[in-house]
Coordinates of C-alpha atoms and ligand atoms in Angstrom, one line a residue:
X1 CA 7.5 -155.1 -52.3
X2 CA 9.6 -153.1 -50.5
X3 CA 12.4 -152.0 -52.6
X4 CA 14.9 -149.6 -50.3
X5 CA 17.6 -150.3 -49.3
X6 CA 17.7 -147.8 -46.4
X7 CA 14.7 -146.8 -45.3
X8 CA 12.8 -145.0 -42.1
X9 CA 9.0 -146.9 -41.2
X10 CA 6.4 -144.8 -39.5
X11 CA 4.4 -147.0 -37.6
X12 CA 0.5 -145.6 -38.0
X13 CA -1.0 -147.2 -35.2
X14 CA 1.6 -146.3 -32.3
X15 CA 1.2 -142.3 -34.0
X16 CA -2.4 -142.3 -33.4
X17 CA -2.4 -144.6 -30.1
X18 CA 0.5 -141.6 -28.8
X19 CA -2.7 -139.3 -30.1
X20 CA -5.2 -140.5 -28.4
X21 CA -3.0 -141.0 -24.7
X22 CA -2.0 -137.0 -25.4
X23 CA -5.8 -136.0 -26.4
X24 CA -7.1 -137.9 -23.0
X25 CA -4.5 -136.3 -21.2
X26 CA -5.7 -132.3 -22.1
X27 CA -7.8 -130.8 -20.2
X28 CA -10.9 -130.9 -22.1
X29 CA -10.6 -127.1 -22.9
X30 CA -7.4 -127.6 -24.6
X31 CA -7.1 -127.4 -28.0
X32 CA -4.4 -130.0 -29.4
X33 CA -1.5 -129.0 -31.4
X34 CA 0.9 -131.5 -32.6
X35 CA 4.6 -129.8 -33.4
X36 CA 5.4 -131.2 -36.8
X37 CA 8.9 -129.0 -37.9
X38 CA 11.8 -130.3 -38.4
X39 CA 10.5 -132.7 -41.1
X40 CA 8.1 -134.3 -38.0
X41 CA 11.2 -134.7 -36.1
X42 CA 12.9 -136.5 -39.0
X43 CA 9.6 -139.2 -38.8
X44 CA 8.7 -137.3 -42.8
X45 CA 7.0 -134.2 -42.5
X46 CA 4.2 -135.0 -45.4
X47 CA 3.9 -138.6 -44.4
X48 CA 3.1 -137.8 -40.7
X49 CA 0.9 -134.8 -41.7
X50 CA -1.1 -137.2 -44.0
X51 CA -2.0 -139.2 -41.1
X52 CA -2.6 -136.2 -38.4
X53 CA -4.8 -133.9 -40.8
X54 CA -6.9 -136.8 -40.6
X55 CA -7.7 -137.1 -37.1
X56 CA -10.5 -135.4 -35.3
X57 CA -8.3 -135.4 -32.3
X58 CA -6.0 -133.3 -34.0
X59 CA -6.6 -129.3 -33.8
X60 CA -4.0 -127.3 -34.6
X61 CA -0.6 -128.5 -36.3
X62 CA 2.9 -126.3 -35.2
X63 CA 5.7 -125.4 -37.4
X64 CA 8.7 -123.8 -37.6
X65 CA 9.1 -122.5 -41.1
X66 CA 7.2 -121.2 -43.6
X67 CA 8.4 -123.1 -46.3
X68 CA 6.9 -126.3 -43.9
X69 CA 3.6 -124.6 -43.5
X70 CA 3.5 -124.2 -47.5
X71 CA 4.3 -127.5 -47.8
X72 CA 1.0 -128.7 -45.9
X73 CA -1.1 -126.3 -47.8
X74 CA 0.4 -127.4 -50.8
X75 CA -0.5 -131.0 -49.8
X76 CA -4.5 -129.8 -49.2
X77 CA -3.6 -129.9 -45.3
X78 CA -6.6 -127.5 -44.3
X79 CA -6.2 -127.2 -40.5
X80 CA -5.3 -124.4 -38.8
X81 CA -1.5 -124.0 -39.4
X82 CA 0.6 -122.0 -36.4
X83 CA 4.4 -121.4 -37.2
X84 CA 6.8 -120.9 -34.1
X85 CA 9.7 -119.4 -35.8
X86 CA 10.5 -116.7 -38.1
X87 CA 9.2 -115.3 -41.4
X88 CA 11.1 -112.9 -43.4
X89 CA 10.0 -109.9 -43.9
X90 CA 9.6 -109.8 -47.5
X91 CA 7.9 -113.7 -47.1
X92 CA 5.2 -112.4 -44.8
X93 CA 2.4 -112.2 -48.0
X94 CA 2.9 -116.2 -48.7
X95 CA 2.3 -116.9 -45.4
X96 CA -1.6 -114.4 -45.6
X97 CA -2.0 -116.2 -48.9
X98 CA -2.1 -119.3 -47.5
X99 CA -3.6 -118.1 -43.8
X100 CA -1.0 -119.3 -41.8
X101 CA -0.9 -118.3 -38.1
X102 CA 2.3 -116.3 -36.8
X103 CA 4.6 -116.2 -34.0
X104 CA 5.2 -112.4 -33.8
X105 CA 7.7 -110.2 -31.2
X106 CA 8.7 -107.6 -33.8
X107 CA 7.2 -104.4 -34.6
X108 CA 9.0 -104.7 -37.9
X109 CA 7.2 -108.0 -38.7
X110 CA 3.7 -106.5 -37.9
X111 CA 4.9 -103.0 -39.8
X112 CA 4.9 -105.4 -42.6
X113 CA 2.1 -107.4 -42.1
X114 CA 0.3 -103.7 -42.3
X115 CA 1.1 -103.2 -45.7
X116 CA -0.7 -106.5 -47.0
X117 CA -3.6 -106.7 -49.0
X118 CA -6.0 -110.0 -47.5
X119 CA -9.4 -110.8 -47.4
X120 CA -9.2 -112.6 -44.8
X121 CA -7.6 -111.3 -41.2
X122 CA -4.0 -112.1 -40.2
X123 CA -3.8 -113.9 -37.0
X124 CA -0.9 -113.3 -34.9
X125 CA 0.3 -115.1 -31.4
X126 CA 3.0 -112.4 -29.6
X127 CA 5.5 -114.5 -27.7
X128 CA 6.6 -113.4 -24.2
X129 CA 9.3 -113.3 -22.6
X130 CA 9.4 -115.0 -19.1
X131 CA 12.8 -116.4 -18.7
X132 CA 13.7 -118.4 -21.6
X133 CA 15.7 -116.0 -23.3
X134 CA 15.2 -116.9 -26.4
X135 CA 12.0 -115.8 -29.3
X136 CA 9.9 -113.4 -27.2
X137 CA 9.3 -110.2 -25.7
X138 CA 8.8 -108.2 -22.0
X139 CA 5.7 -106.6 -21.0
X140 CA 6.3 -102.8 -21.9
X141 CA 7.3 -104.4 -25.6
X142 CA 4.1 -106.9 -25.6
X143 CA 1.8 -103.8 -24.7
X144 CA 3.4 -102.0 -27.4
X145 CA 3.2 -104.8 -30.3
X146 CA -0.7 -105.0 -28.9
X147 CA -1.8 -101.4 -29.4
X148 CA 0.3 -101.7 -32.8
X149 CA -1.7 -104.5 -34.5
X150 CA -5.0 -103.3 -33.3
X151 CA -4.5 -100.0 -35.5
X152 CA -4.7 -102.1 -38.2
X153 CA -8.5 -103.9 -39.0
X154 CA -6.8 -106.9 -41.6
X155 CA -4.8 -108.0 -38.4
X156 CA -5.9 -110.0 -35.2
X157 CA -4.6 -110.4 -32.0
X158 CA -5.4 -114.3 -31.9
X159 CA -2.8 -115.7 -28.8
X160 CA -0.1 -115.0 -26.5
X161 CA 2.5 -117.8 -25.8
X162 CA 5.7 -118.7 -24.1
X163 CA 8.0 -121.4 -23.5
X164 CA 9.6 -122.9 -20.7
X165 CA 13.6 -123.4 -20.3
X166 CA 14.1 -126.3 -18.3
X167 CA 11.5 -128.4 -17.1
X168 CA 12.8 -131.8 -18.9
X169 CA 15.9 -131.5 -17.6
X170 CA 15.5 -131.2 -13.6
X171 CA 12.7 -132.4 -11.6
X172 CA 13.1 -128.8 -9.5
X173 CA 10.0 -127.4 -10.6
X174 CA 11.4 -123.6 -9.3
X175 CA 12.0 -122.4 -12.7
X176 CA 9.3 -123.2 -14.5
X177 CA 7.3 -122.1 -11.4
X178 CA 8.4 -118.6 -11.9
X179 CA 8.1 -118.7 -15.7
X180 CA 4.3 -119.6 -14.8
X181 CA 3.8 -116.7 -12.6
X182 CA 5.4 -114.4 -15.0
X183 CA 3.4 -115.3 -18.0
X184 CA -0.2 -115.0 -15.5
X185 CA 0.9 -111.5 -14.6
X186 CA 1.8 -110.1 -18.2
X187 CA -1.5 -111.9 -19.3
X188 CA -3.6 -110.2 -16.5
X189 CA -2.0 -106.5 -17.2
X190 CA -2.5 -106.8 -20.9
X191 CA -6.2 -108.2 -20.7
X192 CA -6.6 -104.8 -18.2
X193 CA -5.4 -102.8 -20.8
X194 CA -7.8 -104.2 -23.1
X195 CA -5.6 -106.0 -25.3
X196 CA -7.1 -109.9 -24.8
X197 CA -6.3 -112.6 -26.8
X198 CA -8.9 -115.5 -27.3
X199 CA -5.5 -118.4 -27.3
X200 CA -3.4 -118.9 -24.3
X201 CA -0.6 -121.3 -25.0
X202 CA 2.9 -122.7 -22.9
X203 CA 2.7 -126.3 -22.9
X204 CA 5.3 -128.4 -24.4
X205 CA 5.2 -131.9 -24.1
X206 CA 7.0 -132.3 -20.8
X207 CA 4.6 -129.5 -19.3
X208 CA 2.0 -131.3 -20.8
X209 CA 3.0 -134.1 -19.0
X210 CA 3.9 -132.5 -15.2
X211 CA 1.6 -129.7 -15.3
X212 CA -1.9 -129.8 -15.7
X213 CA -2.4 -125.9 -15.3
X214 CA 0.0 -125.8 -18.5
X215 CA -2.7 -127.1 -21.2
X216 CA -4.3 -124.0 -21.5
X217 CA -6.4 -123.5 -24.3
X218 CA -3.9 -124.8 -26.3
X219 CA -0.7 -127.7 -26.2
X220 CA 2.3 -127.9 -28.2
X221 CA 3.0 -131.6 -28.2
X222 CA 5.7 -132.6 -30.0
X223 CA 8.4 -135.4 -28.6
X224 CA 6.0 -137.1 -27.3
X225 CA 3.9 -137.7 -30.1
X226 CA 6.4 -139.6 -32.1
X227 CA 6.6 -141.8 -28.4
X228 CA 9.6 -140.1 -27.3
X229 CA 9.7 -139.4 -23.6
X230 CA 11.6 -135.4 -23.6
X231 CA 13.6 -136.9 -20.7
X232 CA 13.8 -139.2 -18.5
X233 CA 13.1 -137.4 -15.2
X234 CA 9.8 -136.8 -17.1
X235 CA 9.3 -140.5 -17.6
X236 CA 9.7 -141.0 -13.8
X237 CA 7.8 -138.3 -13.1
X238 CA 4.9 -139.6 -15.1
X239 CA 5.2 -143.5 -14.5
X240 CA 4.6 -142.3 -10.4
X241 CA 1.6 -140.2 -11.0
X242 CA 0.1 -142.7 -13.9
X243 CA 1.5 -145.7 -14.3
X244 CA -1.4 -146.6 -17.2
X245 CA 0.1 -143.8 -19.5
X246 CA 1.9 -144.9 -22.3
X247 CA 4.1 -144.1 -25.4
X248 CA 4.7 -146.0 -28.2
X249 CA 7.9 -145.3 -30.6
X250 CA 6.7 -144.4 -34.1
X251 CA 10.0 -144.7 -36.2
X252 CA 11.9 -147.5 -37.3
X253 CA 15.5 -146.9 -39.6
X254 CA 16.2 -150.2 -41.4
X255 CA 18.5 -151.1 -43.9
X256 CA 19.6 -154.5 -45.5
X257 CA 23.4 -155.8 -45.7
X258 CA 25.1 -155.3 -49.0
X259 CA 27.7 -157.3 -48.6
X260 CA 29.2 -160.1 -46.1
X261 CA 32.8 -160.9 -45.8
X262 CA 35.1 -162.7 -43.5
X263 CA 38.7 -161.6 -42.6
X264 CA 41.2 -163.2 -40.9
X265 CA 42.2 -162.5 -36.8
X266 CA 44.2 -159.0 -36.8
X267 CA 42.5 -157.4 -39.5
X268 CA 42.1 -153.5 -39.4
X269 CA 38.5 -152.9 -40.1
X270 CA 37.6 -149.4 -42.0
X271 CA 38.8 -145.8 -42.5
X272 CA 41.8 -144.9 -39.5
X273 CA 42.6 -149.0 -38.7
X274 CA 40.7 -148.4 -35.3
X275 CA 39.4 -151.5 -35.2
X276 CA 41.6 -154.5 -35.2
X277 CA 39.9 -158.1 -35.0
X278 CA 41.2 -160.4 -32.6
X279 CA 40.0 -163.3 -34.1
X280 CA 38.5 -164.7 -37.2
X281 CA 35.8 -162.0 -38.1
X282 CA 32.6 -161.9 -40.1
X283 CA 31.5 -159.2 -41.4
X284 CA 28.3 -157.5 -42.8
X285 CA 28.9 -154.2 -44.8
X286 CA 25.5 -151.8 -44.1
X287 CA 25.0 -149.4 -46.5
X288 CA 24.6 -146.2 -44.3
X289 CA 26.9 -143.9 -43.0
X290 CA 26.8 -140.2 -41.7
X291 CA 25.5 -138.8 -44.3
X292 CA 22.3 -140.4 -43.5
X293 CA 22.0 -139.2 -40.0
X294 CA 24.0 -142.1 -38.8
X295 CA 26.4 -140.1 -36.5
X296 CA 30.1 -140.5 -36.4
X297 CA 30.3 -141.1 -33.1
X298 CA 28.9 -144.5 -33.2
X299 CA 32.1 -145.7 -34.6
X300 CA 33.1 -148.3 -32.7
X301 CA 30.3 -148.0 -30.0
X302 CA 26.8 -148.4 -31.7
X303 CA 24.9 -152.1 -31.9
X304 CA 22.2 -152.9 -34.4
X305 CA 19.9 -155.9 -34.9
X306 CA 20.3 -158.6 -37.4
X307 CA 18.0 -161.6 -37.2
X308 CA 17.0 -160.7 -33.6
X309 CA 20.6 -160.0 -32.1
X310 CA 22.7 -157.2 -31.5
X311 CA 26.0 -157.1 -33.9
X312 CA 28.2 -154.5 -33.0
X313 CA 29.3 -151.5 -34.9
X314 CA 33.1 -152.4 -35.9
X315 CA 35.5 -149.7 -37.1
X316 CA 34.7 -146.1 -38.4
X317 CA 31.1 -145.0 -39.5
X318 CA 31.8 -144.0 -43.1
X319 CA 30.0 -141.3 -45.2
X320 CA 27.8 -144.2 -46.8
X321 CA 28.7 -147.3 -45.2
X322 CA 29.5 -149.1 -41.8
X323 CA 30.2 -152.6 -40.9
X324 CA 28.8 -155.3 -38.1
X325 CA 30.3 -157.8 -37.0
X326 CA 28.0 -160.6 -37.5
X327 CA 30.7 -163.7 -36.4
X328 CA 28.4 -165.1 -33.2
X329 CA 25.3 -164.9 -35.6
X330 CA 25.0 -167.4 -37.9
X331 CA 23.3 -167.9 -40.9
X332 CA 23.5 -164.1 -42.3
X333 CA 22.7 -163.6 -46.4
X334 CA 23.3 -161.0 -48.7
X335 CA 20.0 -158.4 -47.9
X336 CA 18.8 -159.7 -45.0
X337 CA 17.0 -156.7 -43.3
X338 CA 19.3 -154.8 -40.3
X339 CA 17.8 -152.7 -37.7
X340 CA 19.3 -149.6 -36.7
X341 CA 16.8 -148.2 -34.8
X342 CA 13.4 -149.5 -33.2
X343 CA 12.6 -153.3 -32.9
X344 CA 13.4 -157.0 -33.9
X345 CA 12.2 -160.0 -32.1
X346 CA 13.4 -159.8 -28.7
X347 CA 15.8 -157.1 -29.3
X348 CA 16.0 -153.3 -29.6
X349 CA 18.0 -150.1 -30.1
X350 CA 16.1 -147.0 -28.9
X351 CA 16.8 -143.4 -29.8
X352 CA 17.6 -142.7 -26.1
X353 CA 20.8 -146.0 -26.5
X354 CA 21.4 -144.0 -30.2
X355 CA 21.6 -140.7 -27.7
X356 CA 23.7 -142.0 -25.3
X357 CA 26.1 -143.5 -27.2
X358 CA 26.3 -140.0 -29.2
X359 CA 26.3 -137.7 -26.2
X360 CA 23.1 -136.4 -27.0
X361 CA 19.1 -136.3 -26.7
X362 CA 17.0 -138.2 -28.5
X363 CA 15.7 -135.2 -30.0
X364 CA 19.0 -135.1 -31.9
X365 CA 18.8 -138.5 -32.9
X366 CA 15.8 -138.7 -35.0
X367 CA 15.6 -134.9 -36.6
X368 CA 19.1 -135.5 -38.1
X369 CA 18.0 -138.7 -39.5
X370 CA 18.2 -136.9 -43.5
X371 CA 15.2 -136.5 -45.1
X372 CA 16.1 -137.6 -48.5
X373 CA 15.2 -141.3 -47.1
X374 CA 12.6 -142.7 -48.1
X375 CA 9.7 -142.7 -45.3
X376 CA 7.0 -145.4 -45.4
X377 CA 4.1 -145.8 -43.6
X378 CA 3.8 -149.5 -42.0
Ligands
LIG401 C1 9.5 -127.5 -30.6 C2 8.6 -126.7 -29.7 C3 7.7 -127.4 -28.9 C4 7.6 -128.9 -28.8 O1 8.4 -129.3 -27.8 P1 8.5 -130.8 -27.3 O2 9.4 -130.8 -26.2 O3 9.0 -131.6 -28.5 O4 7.1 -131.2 -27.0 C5 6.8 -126.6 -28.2 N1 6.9 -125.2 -28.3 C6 7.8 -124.6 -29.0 C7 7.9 -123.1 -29.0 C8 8.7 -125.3 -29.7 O5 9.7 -124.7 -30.5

């Protein structure tokens, strides 16, 4: 029996049915590495895991953090384990202990690394630098860092990477085009100067998606895998080329109403009287609020789903609470279950409606969703 109150559901089969359309999609050279920070993108890092580490589809699983990657090793998550952002210097041991793969662009970082003792080697993947401006480094740097860890026998030189700055977001491929072309030639002058790497990876999951000659020997999928399309130029991009591929949503935010009241016509409704009721008014008090990732901004905007129909969001959006108005929907009882997010008969409120309504990306949407709720797997 379900006991929450407020709860997030992962739905196993659309996560491995997004899986398998991702794993077809590869070139059959690429390795597949599902990005998993930012607690699974607010789907429950260990929950999501638990299912992934399972699949033979499954390669590689990205991180941001150490304290994530520790996590997965703590859970018996043997795969290989690549982090994509920083390690502190003094934190650099617990991430040989547990052979966890690093991002590096720092001699300071590999300096450090020097000074471990490991049985086993230290793999490291140097980011470049081709127009992103963000994590990363230029070629004179990259050389460098190269002929740096190769003095040292306890670490190897396993990948290059780099990511691109804005292919979801335009459907002028010029950018990313020249991020390409950058990345080939740093590559090609740093396997002439004999530092070759066996991993070459730049995909994300909307270069997945547009750009074959992205996949590499390795993709960093990670939107996408939860069902979420990175944008929607990408969508169209993709429903021209392939109208067969598919994604299915993998997270569902319920909650149940705690409470259901009727006030009379011209009744101020929550914290600032910004909603004032213009006639007779029922109303169902939800237990979630903005602590819970349920932004602010939906305060008199947002819809959510109660017994198939959409109720609108009256009022503020409080730390803990928000109310619907539930007067054109009959019949509604103390705990019935309320859908803020994914599906209910007919009906449904995606993360892209939650991200427009916010003024932001989807993205946004489900990574702020806080973590402290409970995740279950459906
Ligand atoms: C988060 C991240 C990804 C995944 O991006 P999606 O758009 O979610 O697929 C890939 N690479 C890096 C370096 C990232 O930080």
């Amino acid at each position: 029996m379900n006991k929450n109150i407020n709860w997030i559901e992962i739905d196993r089969p659309a996560l491995i049915s997004n899986v398998r359309a991702f794993r077809k999609l590869l070139e059959p050279q690429a390795k597949f590495m599902p990005v998993i920070k930012s607690n699974a993108y607010g789907h429950g890092l260990p929950e999501v895991a638990s299912i992934l580490a399972r699949s033979k589809l499954v390669d590689w699983l990205g991180l941001n953090s150490l304290d994530e990657a520790v996590a997965l090793r703590k859970q018996g998550i043997r795969k290989p384990l690549l982090l994509l952002g920083y390690v502190p210097l003094v934190r650099l041991g617990e991430a040989a202990r547990d052979d966890i793969r690093l991002t590096v662009y720092n001699k300071e970082t590999v300096l450090a690394l020097a000074k471990i003792k490991v049985q086993k080697k230290i793999r490291l993947h140097i980011k470049l630098e081709t127009g992103t401006n963000r994590q990363g480094i230029d070629l004179p740097e990259a050389i460098n860092l190269a002929a740096l860890i190769k003095k040292y026998p306890h670490l190897f030189l396993e990948g290059y990477s780099t990511h691109f700055a804005n292919i979801e977001d335009t459907t002028d491929r010029s950018y990313p085009d020249s991020q390409k072309d950058r990345y080939l030639k740093m590559i090609a002058r740093l396997e002439k100067l004999g530092h070759s790497a066996p991993v070459n990876h730049v995909a994300c999951t909307a270069a997945a998606l547009i750009f074959p000659d992205t996949h590499k020997n390795l993709a960093r999928i990670g939107i996408g895998l939860y069902g979420l399309w990175p944008s929607r130029e990408t969508m169209l991009a993709v429903r021209d080329r392939d109208p067969g591929f598919r994604l299915e949503p993998v997270l569902s935010w319920k909650t149940r109403v705690a409470q259901v009241k009727t006030v009379p016509s011209g009744s101020f409704v929550s914290y600032g009287c910004t909603y004032r009721t213009t006639r007779k008014t029922r109303l169902a008090v939800l237990p979630v609020g903005y602590y819970d990732g349920y932004d602010r901004k939906l305060s008199n905007t947002a819809h959510v789903l109660i017994k198939g129909k959409r109720a609108p969001i009256r009022g503020r959006v409080c730390m803990n609470l928000c109310l619907a108005d539930i007067t054109d929907i009959p019949g509604v009882r103390l705990e019935d279950e309320v859908i803020l997010l994914g599906r209910q008969g007919k009906e449904q409120i995606s993360a892209e409606q939650l991200a427009q309504w916010i003024g932001t990306i989807n993205y946004e949407v489900v990574t702020r969703i806080n973590p402290l709720l409970p995740r279950i797997i459906v």
